[in-house]
Amino acid sequence: MSIRSTYFSLCSLVFVIGTALLGSAAGADDFPSHPIRLIVPYAAGGSADATARVIARQIGKMTGQTIVVENRGGSAAIVGTEVVKNADPDGYTLLLGQSGPISINPAVYRNLPYDPVKDFAPVSLTSTYPYIMVVNRSLGVKTVQEFVALAKSKPGALNYGTTGVGASNHLLTELFDLKAGIKMTHIPYRGTALAVADLVAGQVQVVFSDPISALQLVKSGALVALAVTSKDRSPIAPEVPTIAESGYPGFDAVGWHGILAPARTPPAIVAKLNTEIVQALKNPETKSLLGSQAIQVVGSSPKEFAGYIERDLALWKDVAEQAKIEVK
């Protein structure tokens, strides 16, 4: 190749790179210029949906653009998650990620159609929430220690209810069993409400429930709250001890929500989204609305969120392997 040809080739390459960089910067400068879709991979009405709508409303106020919450439930949240994986990486289609589809599904599904690390760009961890360990009052136990002693005296005799095989509270209960050295029988349901209803009826003896599904029944006396799964007590139920302080130091397993974009979304747009989301989470109204559902606001950098996901993936992979849990 001649010197002149090489020169023009280099000039062309510089022009292409420069144009791409300018285009990216320009795209970030006027982002968002039209409505954003926030995909919730669950049906309307749950904690994920409620969280998405609270955050979307506040971000919409700040950006002047509508954040359209779109529920795409089905197949253990795989359907909605895959929608975002396949979306254009332009910041206009986002995922309300959760521990189930992002951290737990990879541990229990052999052929998952997405990779939680390679296919998504973490934007911000928005919130966390504990599970609450509740039992039927007729069981006659009031503490975790008493429950474990009962379970050890009757191996396999106690039933625990979950929202399904491979669900978050399925692995969470198995984690507790591993830590406590007990064995219970799994009874899967099609939702937390059904599992809790059978707990009240005495068909199962324990459920690790989201707080909203159980706390009213605890307050009415129908159920007894033994512990929460977070490392700190929940502000919405400060009288309920943690599993860590009930004899299992270091126990910390919570559900979470966070915003993710498709992989290859420009870093400038991810950074801008992060700024808007973190600001929205600092709003007192946002904190109050989420706090009323026992959801604690976080707000993190993309790097911090990526590290959080990495640790969560490792935790649930280990639990699934030890408990031999697999969804085929």
XYZ file of C-alpha atoms in Angstrom:
328
model
C 0.000 0.000 0.000
C 1.332 3.454 -0.897
C 2.036 6.141 1.685
C -0.779 8.226 0.196
C -3.276 5.338 0.446
C -2.218 4.649 4.012
C -2.665 8.322 4.869
C -6.193 8.427 3.471
C -7.096 5.155 5.209
C -5.953 6.556 8.544
C -7.857 9.784 7.940
C -10.992 7.786 7.146
C -10.602 5.717 10.325
C -10.140 8.831 12.456
C -13.215 10.386 10.829
C -15.351 7.308 11.521
C -14.229 7.063 15.153
C -14.663 10.782 15.682
C -18.130 10.745 14.185
C -19.145 7.823 16.368
C -17.882 9.524 19.506
C -19.598 12.794 18.645
C -22.797 10.922 17.879
C -22.635 9.162 21.218
C -22.000 12.410 23.070
C -24.784 14.157 21.220
C -27.150 11.286 21.972
C -26.331 11.542 25.673
C -26.676 15.337 25.668
C -30.294 15.271 24.493
C -31.216 12.014 26.246
C -34.026 11.336 26.848
C -35.827 12.976 23.945
C -38.858 10.670 23.980
C -40.600 8.239 26.392
C -38.663 5.377 28.005
C -40.042 1.862 28.479
C -39.371 0.257 31.852
C -40.031 -3.476 31.534
C -41.210 -5.257 34.679
C -40.911 -9.034 34.122
C -43.839 -9.721 36.442
C -47.596 -9.224 36.419
C -49.023 -5.959 37.738
C -49.682 -5.636 41.441
C -46.576 -7.101 43.074
C -43.689 -5.386 44.844
C -41.631 -5.179 41.641
C -44.479 -3.456 39.807
C -45.103 -1.057 42.685
C -41.410 -0.190 42.921
C -41.178 0.413 39.173
C -44.152 2.777 39.178
C -42.904 4.825 42.131
C -39.457 5.254 40.565
C -40.839 5.852 37.065
C -43.123 8.636 38.279
C -40.274 10.502 39.949
C -37.808 10.067 37.059
C -40.506 11.269 34.686
C -40.921 14.463 36.714
C -37.177 15.109 36.663
C -36.540 14.391 32.982
C -39.764 15.748 31.537
C -40.289 12.463 29.715
C -42.852 9.760 30.406
C -41.477 6.487 31.791
C -43.907 3.834 30.571
C -44.052 0.830 32.899
C -44.749 -2.297 30.866
C -45.545 -5.590 32.598
C -44.205 -8.583 30.687
C -44.595 -11.452 33.133
C -44.229 -15.147 32.463
C -41.885 -18.106 32.710
C -40.132 -17.138 35.958
C -39.573 -13.556 34.678
C -37.610 -14.897 31.712
C -40.002 -13.424 29.109
C -39.684 -9.790 30.185
C -35.973 -10.064 30.881
C -35.340 -11.389 27.384
C -37.327 -8.480 25.894
C -34.751 -6.058 27.310
C -31.816 -8.240 26.316
C -32.986 -8.011 22.676
C -33.877 -4.295 22.733
C -31.844 -1.572 21.050
C -29.016 -0.434 23.368
C -30.078 3.203 23.300
C -31.347 3.717 26.853
C -35.013 3.769 25.859
C -35.804 0.217 27.001
C -34.835 -0.635 30.560
C -35.376 -3.578 32.891
C -36.506 -3.534 36.470
C -34.194 -6.361 37.439
C -34.723 -8.452 40.507
C -32.867 -11.154 42.395
C -35.064 -13.863 40.824
C -34.337 -13.417 37.105
C -30.846 -11.939 37.488
C -29.237 -13.841 40.380
C -31.291 -16.991 40.950
C -32.457 -18.110 37.497
C -28.842 -18.637 36.328
C -28.334 -20.951 39.303
C -31.340 -23.186 38.644
C -32.001 -23.094 34.881
C -29.713 -25.147 32.667
C -30.648 -23.397 29.400
C -31.352 -19.767 30.225
C -31.798 -17.571 27.106
C -29.813 -14.702 28.583
C -26.607 -14.113 30.507
C -27.139 -11.722 33.449
C -23.600 -10.357 33.161
C -22.902 -10.312 29.417
C -26.340 -9.237 28.194
C -27.025 -6.288 30.491
C -25.455 -3.033 31.622
C -26.124 -2.377 35.329
C -27.389 1.155 35.966
C -28.284 1.289 39.670
C -29.330 -0.940 42.539
C -32.511 0.859 43.579
C -33.760 -1.010 46.620
C -33.604 -4.089 48.823
C -36.149 -5.845 50.983
C -35.956 -8.649 53.527
C -38.046 -11.790 53.632
C -39.875 -12.507 56.856
C -39.972 -15.988 58.347
C -43.552 -16.625 59.476
C -45.173 -19.668 61.060
C -48.651 -20.743 62.052
C -49.420 -19.840 65.646
C -50.584 -23.399 66.342
C -47.032 -24.639 65.737
C -46.228 -23.402 69.246
C -42.849 -21.772 68.516
C -41.958 -18.142 69.081
C -38.269 -18.001 68.120
C -35.956 -19.303 65.413
C -34.179 -21.455 67.989
C -37.444 -23.125 68.994
C -38.354 -23.697 65.353
C -34.990 -25.312 64.580
C -35.269 -27.559 67.630
C -38.728 -28.694 66.478
C -37.521 -29.318 62.914
C -34.554 -31.352 64.157
C -36.866 -33.499 66.284
C -39.030 -34.277 63.226
C -36.740 -34.505 60.146
C -38.730 -33.889 56.952
C -42.042 -33.595 58.822
C -42.380 -29.819 58.568
C -43.608 -28.388 55.257
C -42.508 -25.045 53.864
C -44.405 -23.119 51.205
C -42.823 -21.119 48.378
C -43.807 -19.340 45.196
C -42.517 -22.244 43.102
C -39.553 -24.485 42.331
C -36.477 -22.332 41.805
C -38.182 -19.193 43.168
C -36.362 -16.747 45.428
C -37.944 -17.969 48.650
C -37.347 -21.603 47.622
C -33.582 -21.075 47.559
C -33.769 -18.823 50.593
C -35.451 -21.556 52.639
C -32.888 -24.072 51.451
C -30.137 -21.662 52.507
C -31.709 -21.499 55.957
C -31.960 -25.312 56.093
C -28.272 -25.607 55.209
C -27.242 -23.095 57.886
C -29.509 -24.591 60.539
C -28.753 -28.228 59.707
C -32.405 -29.173 59.252
C -34.502 -30.804 56.528
C -38.034 -29.755 55.589
C -40.422 -30.725 52.778
C -40.967 -28.260 49.939
C -44.539 -27.410 48.880
C -44.502 -25.099 45.831
C -47.387 -22.709 45.062
C -48.214 -20.307 42.251
C -47.659 -17.203 44.320
C -46.906 -15.902 47.798
C -50.568 -15.211 48.598
C -51.488 -18.868 48.057
C -48.569 -20.109 50.152
C -49.433 -17.729 52.998
C -53.125 -18.694 52.819
C -52.201 -22.356 53.281
C -49.871 -21.372 56.106
C -52.814 -19.754 57.901
C -54.871 -22.891 57.213
C -52.130 -25.095 58.674
C -51.290 -26.955 55.449
C -47.666 -25.779 55.658
C -45.751 -24.775 58.769
C -43.449 -21.991 57.576
C -43.098 -19.501 54.727
C -40.346 -17.008 53.981
C -42.656 -14.288 52.733
C -42.254 -10.766 51.450
C -43.280 -8.469 54.339
C -46.350 -7.012 52.638
C -47.936 -10.445 52.193
C -47.460 -11.420 55.833
C -47.245 -8.477 58.216
C -50.991 -7.772 58.440
C -51.560 -11.419 59.357
C -48.816 -11.130 61.973
C -50.451 -8.031 63.434
C -53.842 -9.777 63.517
C -52.349 -12.721 65.399
C -52.937 -15.307 62.675
C -49.199 -15.787 62.106
C -46.037 -15.443 64.186
C -43.006 -13.628 62.763
C -39.816 -15.375 63.852
C -37.166 -13.361 61.987
C -36.215 -11.276 58.975
C -33.499 -12.366 56.559
C -31.594 -9.084 56.264
C -28.479 -8.321 58.301
C -30.318 -5.442 60.004
C -33.830 -5.311 61.397
C -36.500 -3.965 59.067
C -37.743 -0.424 59.845
C -41.293 -1.599 59.139
C -41.064 -4.360 61.781
C -38.269 -3.368 64.178
C -39.505 -5.751 66.862
C -38.757 -8.794 64.678
C -35.174 -10.066 65.141
C -32.861 -11.028 62.296
C -31.808 -14.599 61.588
C -28.217 -13.449 62.178
C -28.976 -12.398 65.750
C -31.049 -15.551 66.283
C -28.009 -17.810 66.223
C -26.711 -17.645 62.655
C -24.164 -14.818 62.422
C -23.560 -13.432 58.949
C -26.908 -14.573 57.545
C -27.907 -11.902 55.044
C -30.098 -12.834 52.092
C -32.479 -10.249 50.694
C -34.514 -9.564 47.621
C -33.615 -6.547 45.520
C -34.664 -4.367 42.606
C -32.389 -2.527 40.214
C -32.386 -0.889 36.816
C -30.468 -2.512 33.958
C -30.070 -1.560 30.308
C -29.211 -3.777 27.351
C -25.511 -4.530 26.937
C -23.623 -2.061 24.722
C -25.739 0.880 25.887
C -23.346 3.882 25.615
C -21.601 4.590 28.952
C -22.618 8.257 28.754
C -26.291 7.292 28.638
C -25.859 4.761 31.472
C -24.199 7.508 33.541
C -27.018 9.950 32.811
C -29.651 7.369 33.715
C -27.784 6.604 36.922
C -27.739 10.257 37.926
C -31.489 10.624 37.352
C -32.336 7.380 39.178
C -30.178 8.134 42.216
C -31.712 11.609 42.463
C -35.213 10.146 42.183
C -34.449 7.721 45.014
C -33.365 10.589 47.285
C -36.781 12.212 46.960
C -38.639 12.045 50.333
C -41.881 10.978 48.642
C -40.107 8.097 46.910
C -38.511 6.964 50.178
C -41.850 7.153 51.975
C -43.799 5.227 49.341
C -41.218 2.456 49.095
C -40.648 2.396 52.849
C -44.349 1.744 53.449
C -43.862 -1.545 51.576
C -40.825 -2.548 53.668
C -38.573 -1.689 50.738
C -35.354 0.130 51.603
C -33.951 2.646 49.125
C -30.336 2.173 48.035
C -29.149 4.019 44.901
C -25.719 2.868 43.714
C -23.212 3.462 40.955
C -23.183 1.095 37.951
C -19.888 -0.394 39.192
C -21.252 -1.002 42.685
C -24.360 -2.626 41.230
C -22.253 -4.900 39.013
C -20.294 -6.035 42.084
C -23.514 -6.651 44.010
C -24.868 -8.846 41.203
C -21.602 -10.802 41.065
C -21.781 -11.592 44.788
C -25.478 -12.508 44.615
C -24.869 -14.846 41.670
C -22.161 -16.649 43.633
C -24.384 -17.010 46.727
C -27.343 -18.595 44.940
C -25.193 -20.785 42.697
C -23.658 -22.291 45.810
C -27.070 -22.842 47.440
C -28.545 -24.433 44.290
C -25.592 -26.791 43.980
C -25.681 -27.856 47.633
C -29.464 -28.305 47.654
C -29.432 -29.899 44.176
C -32.117 -27.540 42.831
C -32.624 -27.492 39.068
C -35.567 -26.360 36.923
C -35.783 -28.392 33.710
